[in-house]
Amino acid sequence: MYGKFQEHLQSEIAAIKEAGLYKKERTICSPQGAEITLADGSKALNFCANNYLGLADNKRLIEAAKKAMDERGFGMSSVRFICGKQDLHEKLEKAISDYFHTEDTILYAACFDANGGVFEPLLTAEDAIISDALNHASIIDGVRLCKAVRYRYANADMEDLERCLKEAQAQRFRIICTDGVFSMDGNVAPMDKICDLAEKYDALVMVDESHSAGVVGPTGHGVAEQFGLYGRIDIFTGTLGKSFGGAVGGFTTGRKEIIEMLRQRSRPYLFSNSLPPMLCAAGIELFKILSEGNELHDRQQENVAYFSEKMIAAGFDIHPTQSAICAVMLYDPILAGNFAAEMAKENIFVTSFTYPVVPKGKDRIRVQLSAAHTREQLDKAIAAFVKVGKKLGVIK
Ligand SMILES: *Cc1c(COP(=O)(O)O)cnc(C)c1O
């Protein structure tokens, strides 16, 4: 049987390559950080990680994880409703609730699971989910797993959201769901307007803080802090894999009864292993670090401002950003691909994004700034952008 199926896969893979969409992976042989070492021993500056606060190689997190591994072992070998949890899981859930000013939190193996398991337990075919068109794949999959009626509004378009809310008045309950920061443009969802519309049209609000937590808001506590919306957002989901240390782990945090119901019915929680104790301990330490001061967040913000300003002065077209994501617009798929390849030759890692990941003609290089980047490293990256930009005729 495999012969025919193998031929089918080989031709599909060839088509992916032909379309220029084949994904290759480089091999890193050092900790994740501003500077990384590759398998051949060469070094490069990394501007494509979600390591926004530079904590992926943080000594305190590593120590906390090691200590927990010595004291609590390697893994839980179970799901929580069968074997229970450790106090470390409870403490991490409490730390997340405190950080987001919410009532309770439920941990998942990843935010992909949090989003996959949030809608189906709460809503039925009588209800409506109203989703931003640019929401993350995991929200889209979570919505697909739920029988609620689906509505989709254009990215951050409040008129279009209002149209959906009017149409959805026929349903029993309505929920608006959105990313906090959209990962292609780096724009922040207009949460104040979303919450106002939610109130007017009697809808719940859910936001995925994966790219916004640790970054957005005066002290980086996310969109509720940014817009002064504590108590008005019903559900937050997020990841421990970006600003919050960069390992793995996800969570849903929000109203007490919502979290209580998820513990009873959310399938990625019920039927998947609980987080290993070392990740819980590192997570607890992470929120302690964040509570001690705002330096990492401030440095991250300064780095975005510095980088954008210098790039605009050099003549690049930078998409206005409100996050750690800086899109250098090139408007051509081949140019964007070549640009990223030329940057790699300069030992600067940035990612090109082309259709269908971004709209046709909106091809770009995405740069992700971190608190870990030094001024000198930013200057090196900017110099490489200028060199490649001139070579490829993007700037004069
Ligand atoms: C990265 C990301 C996720 C997935 O997070 P994991 O914890 O890595 O599964 C979910 N939602 C958004 C918006 C993200 O950016």
mmCIF file of N, CA and C in Angstrom, residues 117-241:
data_model
loop_
_atom_site.group_PDB
_atom_site.id
_atom_site.type_symbol
_atom_site.label_atom_id
_atom_site.label_comp_id
_atom_site.label_asym_id
_atom_site.label_seq_id
_atom_site.Cartn_x
_atom_site.Cartn_y
_atom_site.Cartn_z
ATOM 1 N N GLY A 117 -8.560 23.825 23.868
ATOM 2 C CA GLY A 117 -9.472 23.283 24.877
ATOM 3 C C GLY A 117 -10.350 24.297 25.557
ATOM 4 N N VAL A 118 -10.422 25.515 25.038
ATOM 5 C CA VAL A 118 -11.158 26.559 25.770
ATOM 6 C C VAL A 118 -12.602 26.735 25.295
ATOM 7 N N PHE A 119 -12.880 26.491 24.025
ATOM 8 C CA PHE A 119 -14.226 26.810 23.512
ATOM 9 C C PHE A 119 -15.211 25.658 23.689
ATOM 10 N N GLU A 120 -14.773 24.478 23.323
ATOM 11 C CA GLU A 120 -15.678 23.318 23.279
ATOM 12 C C GLU A 120 -16.339 23.020 24.628
ATOM 13 N N PRO A 121 -15.626 23.156 25.768
ATOM 14 C CA PRO A 121 -16.280 22.870 27.048
ATOM 15 C C PRO A 121 -17.290 23.938 27.473
ATOM 16 N N LEU A 122 -17.176 25.137 26.911
ATOM 17 C CA LEU A 122 -17.971 26.261 27.417
ATOM 18 C C LEU A 122 -19.187 26.574 26.559
ATOM 19 N N LEU A 123 -19.110 26.279 25.258
ATOM 20 C CA LEU A 123 -20.136 26.741 24.320
ATOM 21 C C LEU A 123 -20.709 25.587 23.505
ATOM 22 N N THR A 124 -21.959 25.750 23.078
ATOM 23 C CA THR A 124 -22.624 24.715 22.279
ATOM 24 C C THR A 124 -23.121 25.321 20.964
ATOM 25 N N ALA A 125 -23.866 24.521 20.210
ATOM 26 C CA ALA A 125 -24.414 24.974 18.923
ATOM 27 C C ALA A 125 -25.390 26.143 19.086
ATOM 28 N N GLU A 126 -25.834 26.397 20.305
ATOM 29 C CA GLU A 126 -26.742 27.537 20.545
ATOM 30 C C GLU A 126 -25.991 28.865 20.600
ATOM 31 N N ASP A 127 -24.631 28.799 20.703
ATOM 32 C CA ASP A 127 -23.837 29.990 21.000
ATOM 33 C C ASP A 127 -23.064 30.477 19.776
ATOM 34 N N ALA A 128 -22.352 31.598 19.950
ATOM 35 C CA ALA A 128 -21.603 32.184 18.826
ATOM 36 C C ALA A 128 -20.172 32.501 19.248
ATOM 37 N N ILE A 129 -19.201 32.221 18.346
ATOM 38 C CA ILE A 129 -17.814 32.652 18.538
ATOM 39 C C ILE A 129 -17.495 33.667 17.449
ATOM 40 N N ILE A 130 -16.998 34.823 17.867
ATOM 41 C CA ILE A 130 -16.703 35.900 16.921
ATOM 42 C C ILE A 130 -15.196 36.127 16.977
ATOM 43 N N SER A 131 -14.522 35.819 15.866
ATOM 44 C CA SER A 131 -13.073 35.667 15.884
ATOM 45 C C SER A 131 -12.395 36.620 14.888
ATOM 46 N N ASP A 132 -11.304 37.247 15.317
ATOM 47 C CA ASP A 132 -10.516 38.106 14.424
ATOM 48 C C ASP A 132 -9.911 37.253 13.303
ATOM 49 N N ALA A 133 -9.905 37.802 12.085
ATOM 50 C CA ALA A 133 -9.439 37.050 10.911
ATOM 51 C C ALA A 133 -7.965 36.663 11.020
ATOM 52 N N LEU A 134 -7.184 37.414 11.819
ATOM 53 C CA LEU A 134 -5.747 37.108 11.897
ATOM 54 C C LEU A 134 -5.372 36.359 13.176
ATOM 55 N N ASN A 135 -6.363 35.772 13.842
ATOM 56 C CA ASN A 135 -6.048 35.021 15.057
ATOM 57 C C ASN A 135 -5.115 33.833 14.774
ATOM 58 N N HIS A 136 -4.368 33.464 15.806
ATOM 59 C CA HIS A 136 -3.395 32.364 15.729
ATOM 60 C C HIS A 136 -4.067 31.040 15.344
ATOM 61 N N ALA A 137 -3.308 30.194 14.674
ATOM 62 C CA ALA A 137 -3.804 28.893 14.210
ATOM 63 C C ALA A 137 -4.467 28.090 15.333
ATOM 64 N N SER A 138 -3.940 28.200 16.555
ATOM 65 C CA SER A 138 -4.491 27.399 17.653
ATOM 66 C C SER A 138 -5.877 27.882 18.065
ATOM 67 N N ILE A 139 -6.161 29.169 17.922
ATOM 68 C CA ILE A 139 -7.516 29.669 18.183
ATOM 69 C C ILE A 139 -8.443 29.145 17.082
ATOM 70 N N ILE A 140 -7.965 29.210 15.851
ATOM 71 C CA ILE A 140 -8.773 28.726 14.726
ATOM 72 C C ILE A 140 -9.112 27.248 14.931
ATOM 73 N N ASP A 141 -8.133 26.458 15.341
ATOM 74 C CA ASP A 141 -8.396 25.033 15.572
ATOM 75 C C ASP A 141 -9.347 24.837 16.751
ATOM 76 N N GLY A 142 -9.171 25.616 17.814
ATOM 77 C CA GLY A 142 -10.055 25.520 18.971
ATOM 78 C C GLY A 142 -11.496 25.816 18.585
ATOM 79 N N VAL A 143 -11.676 26.833 17.743
ATOM 80 C CA VAL A 143 -13.018 27.200 17.277
ATOM 81 C C VAL A 143 -13.608 26.054 16.459
ATOM 82 N N ARG A 144 -12.771 25.427 15.633
ATOM 83 C CA ARG A 144 -13.248 24.311 14.802
ATOM 84 C C ARG A 144 -13.755 23.138 15.634
ATOM 85 N N LEU A 145 -13.173 22.964 16.825
ATOM 86 C CA LEU A 145 -13.548 21.825 17.670
ATOM 87 C C LEU A 145 -14.850 22.069 18.427
ATOM 88 N N CYS A 146 -15.373 23.276 18.318
ATOM 89 C CA CYS A 146 -16.569 23.663 19.066
ATOM 90 C C CYS A 146 -17.741 23.799 18.095
ATOM 91 N N LYS A 147 -18.943 23.465 18.555
ATOM 92 C CA LYS A 147 -20.100 23.478 17.653
ATOM 93 C C LYS A 147 -20.768 24.849 17.530
ATOM 94 N N ALA A 148 -20.264 25.838 18.247
ATOM 95 C CA ALA A 148 -20.866 27.168 18.206
ATOM 96 C C ALA A 148 -20.853 27.736 16.781
ATOM 97 N N VAL A 149 -21.799 28.638 16.496
ATOM 98 C CA VAL A 149 -21.856 29.315 15.193
ATOM 99 C C VAL A 149 -20.658 30.261 15.097
ATOM 100 N N ARG A 150 -19.993 30.277 13.931
ATOM 101 C CA ARG A 150 -18.752 31.064 13.802
ATOM 102 C C ARG A 150 -18.961 32.345 13.008
ATOM 103 N N TYR A 151 -18.375 33.407 13.514
ATOM 104 C CA TYR A 151 -18.329 34.684 12.796
ATOM 105 C C TYR A 151 -16.878 35.123 12.753
ATOM 106 N N ARG A 152 -16.506 35.808 11.644
ATOM 107 C CA ARG A 152 -15.126 36.248 11.498
ATOM 108 C C ARG A 152 -15.124 37.718 11.102
ATOM 109 N N TYR A 153 -14.345 38.531 11.812
ATOM 110 C CA TYR A 153 -14.259 39.946 11.422
ATOM 111 C C TYR A 153 -12.844 40.290 10.959
ATOM 112 N N ALA A 154 -12.754 41.303 10.060
ATOM 113 C CA ALA A 154 -11.452 41.716 9.524
ATOM 114 C C ALA A 154 -10.562 42.183 10.670
ATOM 115 N N ASN A 155 -9.254 41.976 10.516
ATOM 116 C CA ASN A 155 -8.304 42.237 11.601
ATOM 117 C C ASN A 155 -8.520 43.600 12.273
ATOM 118 N N ALA A 156 -8.827 43.539 13.570
ATOM 119 C CA ALA A 156 -8.941 44.738 14.411
ATOM 120 C C ALA A 156 -9.941 45.758 13.867
ATOM 121 N N ASP A 157 -10.878 45.312 13.031
ATOM 122 C CA ASP A 157 -11.851 46.203 12.385
ATOM 123 C C ASP A 157 -13.129 46.239 13.229
ATOM 124 N N MET A 158 -13.331 47.356 13.931
ATOM 125 C CA MET A 158 -14.417 47.421 14.917
ATOM 126 C C MET A 158 -15.803 47.531 14.278
ATOM 127 N N GLU A 159 -15.856 48.112 13.074
ATOM 128 C CA GLU A 159 -17.150 48.148 12.362
ATOM 129 C C GLU A 159 -17.573 46.740 11.982
ATOM 130 N N ASP A 160 -16.597 45.986 11.519
ATOM 131 C CA ASP A 160 -16.890 44.614 11.105
ATOM 132 C C ASP A 160 -17.240 43.743 12.317
ATOM 133 N N LEU A 161 -16.557 44.003 13.442
ATOM 134 C CA LEU A 161 -16.892 43.274 14.674
ATOM 135 C C LEU A 161 -18.335 43.587 15.086
ATOM 136 N N GLU A 162 -18.714 44.861 14.988
ATOM 137 C CA GLU A 162 -20.076 45.259 15.371
ATOM 138 C C GLU A 162 -21.116 44.571 14.477
ATOM 139 N N ARG A 163 -20.798 44.476 13.186
ATOM 140 C CA ARG A 163 -21.696 43.762 12.263
ATOM 141 C C ARG A 163 -21.902 42.314 12.737
ATOM 142 N N CYS A 164 -20.785 41.653 13.104
ATOM 143 C CA CYS A 164 -20.877 40.263 13.580
ATOM 144 C C CYS A 164 -21.710 40.181 14.854
ATOM 145 N N LEU A 165 -21.476 41.125 15.777
ATOM 146 C CA LEU A 165 -22.200 41.101 17.053
ATOM 147 C C LEU A 165 -23.705 41.262 16.836
ATOM 148 N N LYS A 166 -24.070 42.131 15.883
ATOM 149 C CA LYS A 166 -25.506 42.324 15.567
ATOM 150 C C LYS A 166 -26.086 41.023 15.024
ATOM 151 N N GLU A 167 -25.362 40.410 14.092
ATOM 152 C CA GLU A 167 -25.850 39.158 13.496
ATOM 153 C C GLU A 167 -25.962 38.052 14.543
ATOM 154 N N ALA A 168 -25.060 38.087 15.529
ATOM 155 C CA ALA A 168 -24.997 36.999 16.510
ATOM 156 C C ALA A 168 -25.984 37.173 17.663
ATOM 157 N N GLN A 169 -26.837 38.194 17.584
ATOM 158 C CA GLN A 169 -27.802 38.391 18.679
ATOM 159 C C GLN A 169 -28.796 37.235 18.777
ATOM 160 N N ALA A 170 -28.950 36.488 17.702
ATOM 161 C CA ALA A 170 -29.875 35.352 17.708
ATOM 162 C C ALA A 170 -29.365 34.225 18.611
ATOM 163 N N GLN A 171 -28.056 34.159 18.830
ATOM 164 C CA GLN A 171 -27.504 33.068 19.630
ATOM 165 C C GLN A 171 -27.642 33.348 21.132
ATOM 166 N N ARG A 172 -27.510 32.261 21.938
ATOM 167 C CA ARG A 172 -27.690 32.348 23.389
ATOM 168 C C ARG A 172 -26.559 33.160 24.045
ATOM 169 N N PHE A 173 -25.316 32.685 23.892
ATOM 170 C CA PHE A 173 -24.148 33.411 24.394
ATOM 171 C C PHE A 173 -23.232 33.739 23.226
ATOM 172 N N ARG A 174 -22.456 34.830 23.377
ATOM 173 C CA ARG A 174 -21.508 35.249 22.352
ATOM 174 C C ARG A 174 -20.145 35.434 23.011
ATOM 175 N N ILE A 175 -19.071 35.065 22.306
ATOM 176 C CA ILE A 175 -17.724 35.376 22.806
ATOM 177 C C ILE A 175 -16.890 35.965 21.667
ATOM 178 N N ILE A 176 -16.222 37.070 21.973
ATOM 179 C CA ILE A 176 -15.288 37.674 21.018
ATOM 180 C C ILE A 176 -13.914 37.137 21.365
ATOM 181 N N CYS A 177 -13.169 36.627 20.381
ATOM 182 C CA CYS A 177 -11.815 36.178 20.712
ATOM 183 C C CYS A 177 -10.784 36.790 19.781
ATOM 184 N N THR A 178 -9.662 37.173 20.371
ATOM 185 C CA THR A 178 -8.631 37.895 19.618
ATOM 186 C C THR A 178 -7.241 37.626 20.187
ATOM 187 N N ASP A 179 -6.239 37.716 19.328
ATOM 188 C CA ASP A 179 -4.856 37.791 19.801
ATOM 189 C C ASP A 179 -4.653 39.158 20.462
ATOM 190 N N GLY A 180 -3.802 39.243 21.471
ATOM 191 C CA GLY A 180 -3.470 40.531 22.079
ATOM 192 C C GLY A 180 -2.569 41.328 21.148
ATOM 193 N N VAL A 181 -1.516 40.692 20.653
ATOM 194 C CA VAL A 181 -0.629 41.252 19.632
ATOM 195 C C VAL A 181 -0.664 40.301 18.439
ATOM 196 N N PHE A 182 -0.839 40.856 17.247
ATOM 197 C CA PHE A 182 -0.846 40.031 16.035
ATOM 198 C C PHE A 182 0.589 39.878 15.538
ATOM 199 N N SER A 183 0.966 38.635 15.283
ATOM 200 C CA SER A 183 2.393 38.329 15.159
ATOM 201 C C SER A 183 3.022 38.764 13.840
ATOM 202 N N MET A 184 2.244 39.155 12.860
ATOM 203 C CA MET A 184 2.847 39.572 11.594
ATOM 204 C C MET A 184 3.153 41.070 11.568
ATOM 205 N N ASP A 185 2.201 41.899 12.015
ATOM 206 C CA ASP A 185 2.390 43.351 11.991
ATOM 207 C C ASP A 185 2.876 43.895 13.333
ATOM 208 N N GLY A 186 2.661 43.133 14.401
ATOM 209 C CA GLY A 186 3.038 43.613 15.726
ATOM 210 C C GLY A 186 2.039 44.608 16.301
ATOM 211 N N ASN A 187 0.845 44.707 15.677
ATOM 212 C CA ASN A 187 -0.180 45.628 16.201
ATOM 213 C C ASN A 187 -0.913 45.008 17.397
ATOM 214 N N VAL A 188 -1.387 45.885 18.282
ATOM 215 C CA VAL A 188 -2.124 45.440 19.467
ATOM 216 C C VAL A 188 -3.620 45.505 19.151
ATOM 217 N N ALA A 189 -4.375 44.496 19.565
ATOM 218 C CA ALA A 189 -5.826 44.520 19.371
ATOM 219 C C ALA A 189 -6.419 45.695 20.148
ATOM 220 N N PRO A 190 -7.400 46.404 19.573
ATOM 221 C CA PRO A 190 -8.023 47.551 20.275
ATOM 222 C C PRO A 190 -8.952 47.062 21.374
ATOM 223 N N MET A 191 -8.356 46.594 22.471
ATOM 224 C CA MET A 191 -9.131 45.902 23.507
ATOM 225 C C MET A 191 -10.167 46.789 24.186
ATOM 226 N N ASP A 192 -9.865 48.110 24.301
ATOM 227 C CA ASP A 192 -10.845 49.007 24.939
ATOM 228 C C ASP A 192 -12.130 49.036 24.126
ATOM 229 N N LYS A 193 -11.981 49.155 22.808
ATOM 230 C CA LYS A 193 -13.172 49.212 21.933
ATOM 231 C C LYS A 193 -13.860 47.846 21.889
ATOM 232 N N ILE A 194 -13.050 46.787 21.915
ATOM 233 C CA ILE A 194 -13.634 45.444 21.905
ATOM 234 C C ILE A 194 -14.489 45.240 23.160
ATOM 235 N N CYS A 195 -13.970 45.670 24.313
ATOM 236 C CA CYS A 195 -14.726 45.507 25.565
ATOM 237 C C CYS A 195 -15.981 46.376 25.572
ATOM 238 N N ASP A 196 -15.900 47.579 25.001
ATOM 239 C CA ASP A 196 -17.096 48.433 24.914
ATOM 240 C C ASP A 196 -18.171 47.767 24.057
ATOM 241 N N LEU A 197 -17.753 47.234 22.902
ATOM 242 C CA LEU A 197 -18.720 46.556 22.027
ATOM 243 C C LEU A 197 -19.279 45.307 22.705
ATOM 244 N N ALA A 198 -18.415 44.606 23.435
ATOM 245 C CA ALA A 198 -18.857 43.393 24.134
ATOM 246 C C ALA A 198 -19.951 43.741 25.140
ATOM 247 N N GLU A 199 -19.779 44.872 25.818
ATOM 248 C CA GLU A 199 -20.777 45.297 26.798
ATOM 249 C C GLU A 199 -22.085 45.663 26.105
ATOM 250 N N LYS A 200 -21.949 46.432 25.021
ATOM 251 C CA LYS A 200 -23.134 46.900 24.289
ATOM 252 C C LYS A 200 -23.935 45.723 23.737
ATOM 253 N N TYR A 201 -23.235 44.695 23.238
ATOM 254 C CA TYR A 201 -23.927 43.591 22.569
ATOM 255 C C TYR A 201 -23.898 42.305 23.392
ATOM 256 N N ASP A 202 -23.573 42.445 24.693
ATOM 257 C CA ASP A 202 -23.721 41.316 25.605
ATOM 258 C C ASP A 202 -22.872 40.104 25.176
ATOM 259 N N ALA A 203 -21.565 40.326 25.114
ATOM 260 C CA ALA A 203 -20.665 39.240 24.705
ATOM 261 C C ALA A 203 -19.542 39.079 25.724
ATOM 262 N N LEU A 204 -19.017 37.862 25.821
ATOM 263 C CA LEU A 204 -17.812 37.613 26.609
ATOM 264 C C LEU A 204 -16.597 38.012 25.782
ATOM 265 N N VAL A 205 -15.450 38.192 26.458
ATOM 266 C CA VAL A 205 -14.218 38.557 25.748
ATOM 267 C C VAL A 205 -13.101 37.601 26.143
ATOM 268 N N MET A 206 -12.414 37.081 25.125
ATOM 269 C CA MET A 206 -11.256 36.204 25.343
ATOM 270 C C MET A 206 -10.079 36.771 24.555
ATOM 271 N N VAL A 207 -8.896 36.845 25.204
ATOM 272 C CA VAL A 207 -7.707 37.348 24.512
ATOM 273 C C VAL A 207 -6.529 36.397 24.729
ATOM 274 N N ASP A 208 -5.790 36.162 23.662
ATOM 275 C CA ASP A 208 -4.583 35.335 23.718
ATOM 276 C C ASP A 208 -3.385 36.261 23.895
ATOM 277 N N GLU A 209 -2.753 36.176 25.053
ATOM 278 C CA GLU A 209 -1.663 37.101 25.409
ATOM 279 C C GLU A 209 -0.277 36.573 25.026
ATOM 280 N N SER A 210 -0.210 35.563 24.178
ATOM 281 C CA SER A 210 1.089 34.944 23.890
ATOM 282 C C SER A 210 2.181 35.943 23.492
ATOM 283 N N HIS A 211 1.861 36.849 22.545
ATOM 284 C CA HIS A 211 2.877 37.813 22.100
ATOM 285 C C HIS A 211 2.820 39.122 22.882
ATOM 286 N N SER A 212 1.774 39.329 23.679
ATOM 287 C CA SER A 212 1.623 40.618 24.371
ATOM 288 C C SER A 212 2.100 40.570 25.814
ATOM 289 N N ALA A 213 1.948 39.415 26.488
ATOM 290 C CA ALA A 213 2.351 39.326 27.888
ATOM 291 C C ALA A 213 3.855 39.557 28.016
ATOM 292 N N GLY A 214 4.236 40.349 28.990
ATOM 293 C CA GLY A 214 5.647 40.661 29.206
ATOM 294 C C GLY A 214 6.123 41.835 28.369
ATOM 295 N N VAL A 215 5.305 42.239 27.392
ATOM 296 C CA VAL A 215 5.734 43.266 26.444
ATOM 297 C C VAL A 215 4.821 44.495 26.492
ATOM 298 N N VAL A 216 3.510 44.264 26.311
ATOM 299 C CA VAL A 216 2.548 45.359 26.176
ATOM 300 C C VAL A 216 2.122 45.853 27.561
ATOM 301 N N GLY A 217 1.872 47.149 27.675
ATOM 302 C CA GLY A 217 1.440 47.741 28.952
ATOM 303 C C GLY A 217 2.616 48.404 29.647
ATOM 304 N N PRO A 218 2.339 49.405 30.485
ATOM 305 C CA PRO A 218 3.422 50.171 31.128
ATOM 306 C C PRO A 218 4.435 49.292 31.862
ATOM 307 N N THR A 219 4.007 48.189 32.471
ATOM 308 C CA THR A 219 4.980 47.287 33.094
ATOM 309 C C THR A 219 4.934 45.893 32.462
ATOM 310 N N GLY A 220 4.387 45.822 31.249
ATOM 311 C CA GLY A 220 4.436 44.577 30.490
ATOM 312 C C GLY A 220 3.398 43.529 30.888
ATOM 313 N N HIS A 221 2.400 43.928 31.667
ATOM 314 C CA HIS A 221 1.426 42.929 32.119
ATOM 315 C C HIS A 221 0.341 42.613 31.088
ATOM 316 N N GLY A 222 0.492 43.115 29.889
ATOM 317 C CA GLY A 222 -0.414 42.723 28.817
ATOM 318 C C GLY A 222 -1.501 43.741 28.526
ATOM 319 N N VAL A 223 -2.483 43.304 27.737
ATOM 320 C CA VAL A 223 -3.462 44.255 27.199
ATOM 321 C C VAL A 223 -4.393 44.836 28.261
ATOM 322 N N ALA A 224 -4.709 44.077 29.317
ATOM 323 C CA ALA A 224 -5.610 44.601 30.348
ATOM 324 C C ALA A 224 -4.928 45.770 31.064
ATOM 325 N N GLU A 225 -3.624 45.647 31.305
ATOM 326 C CA GLU A 225 -2.882 46.747 31.919
ATOM 327 C C GLU A 225 -2.806 47.926 30.958
ATOM 328 N N GLN A 226 -2.497 47.634 29.698
ATOM 329 C CA GLN A 226 -2.337 48.684 28.680
ATOM 330 C C GLN A 226 -3.584 49.570 28.595
ATOM 331 N N PHE A 227 -4.763 48.929 28.574
ATOM 332 C CA PHE A 227 -6.006 49.681 28.353
ATOM 333 C C PHE A 227 -6.814 49.895 29.635
ATOM 334 N N GLY A 228 -6.275 49.488 30.785
ATOM 335 C CA GLY A 228 -7.027 49.640 32.029
ATOM 336 C C GLY A 228 -8.307 48.819 32.043
ATOM 337 N N LEU A 229 -8.202 47.526 31.711
ATOM 338 C CA LEU A 229 -9.396 46.698 31.538
ATOM 339 C C LEU A 229 -9.515 45.579 32.572
ATOM 340 N N TYR A 230 -8.820 45.717 33.706
ATOM 341 C CA TYR A 230 -8.911 44.658 34.713
ATOM 342 C C TYR A 230 -10.374 44.444 35.102
ATOM 343 N N GLY A 231 -10.799 43.187 35.116
ATOM 344 C CA GLY A 231 -12.181 42.867 35.473
ATOM 345 C C GLY A 231 -13.132 42.857 34.291
ATOM 346 N N ARG A 232 -12.682 43.315 33.120
ATOM 347 C CA ARG A 232 -13.591 43.380 31.969
ATOM 348 C C ARG A 232 -13.278 42.337 30.900
ATOM 349 N N ILE A 233 -12.164 41.629 31.026
ATOM 350 C CA ILE A 233 -11.839 40.558 30.084
ATOM 351 C C ILE A 233 -12.087 39.237 30.817
ATOM 352 N N ASP A 234 -12.867 38.359 30.202
ATOM 353 C CA ASP A 234 -13.317 37.146 30.905
ATOM 354 C C ASP A 234 -12.279 36.030 30.884
ATOM 355 N N ILE A 235 -11.570 35.907 29.745
ATOM 356 C CA ILE A 235 -10.631 34.796 29.581
ATOM 357 C C ILE A 235 -9.344 35.300 28.937
ATOM 358 N N PHE A 236 -8.211 34.939 29.538
ATOM 359 C CA PHE A 236 -6.903 35.158 28.915
ATOM 360 C C PHE A 236 -6.280 33.786 28.672
ATOM 361 N N THR A 237 -5.650 33.600 27.504
ATOM 362 C CA THR A 237 -4.783 32.437 27.348
ATOM 363 C C THR A 237 -3.366 32.952 27.115
ATOM 364 N N GLY A 238 -2.364 32.090 27.361
ATOM 365 C CA GLY A 238 -0.992 32.538 27.175
ATOM 366 C C GLY A 238 -0.026 31.375 27.195
ATOM 367 N N THR A 239 1.243 31.694 26.950
ATOM 368 C CA THR A 239 2.278 30.672 26.852
ATOM 369 C C THR A 239 3.436 30.971 27.798
ATOM 370 N N LEU A 240 4.093 29.933 28.277
ATOM 371 C CA LEU A 240 5.353 30.093 29.012
ATOM 372 C C LEU A 240 6.526 30.012 28.039
ATOM 373 N N GLY A 241 6.231 29.931 26.751
ATOM 374 C CA GLY A 241 7.262 29.708 25.736
ATOM 375 C C GLY A 241 7.788 30.956 25.049
#
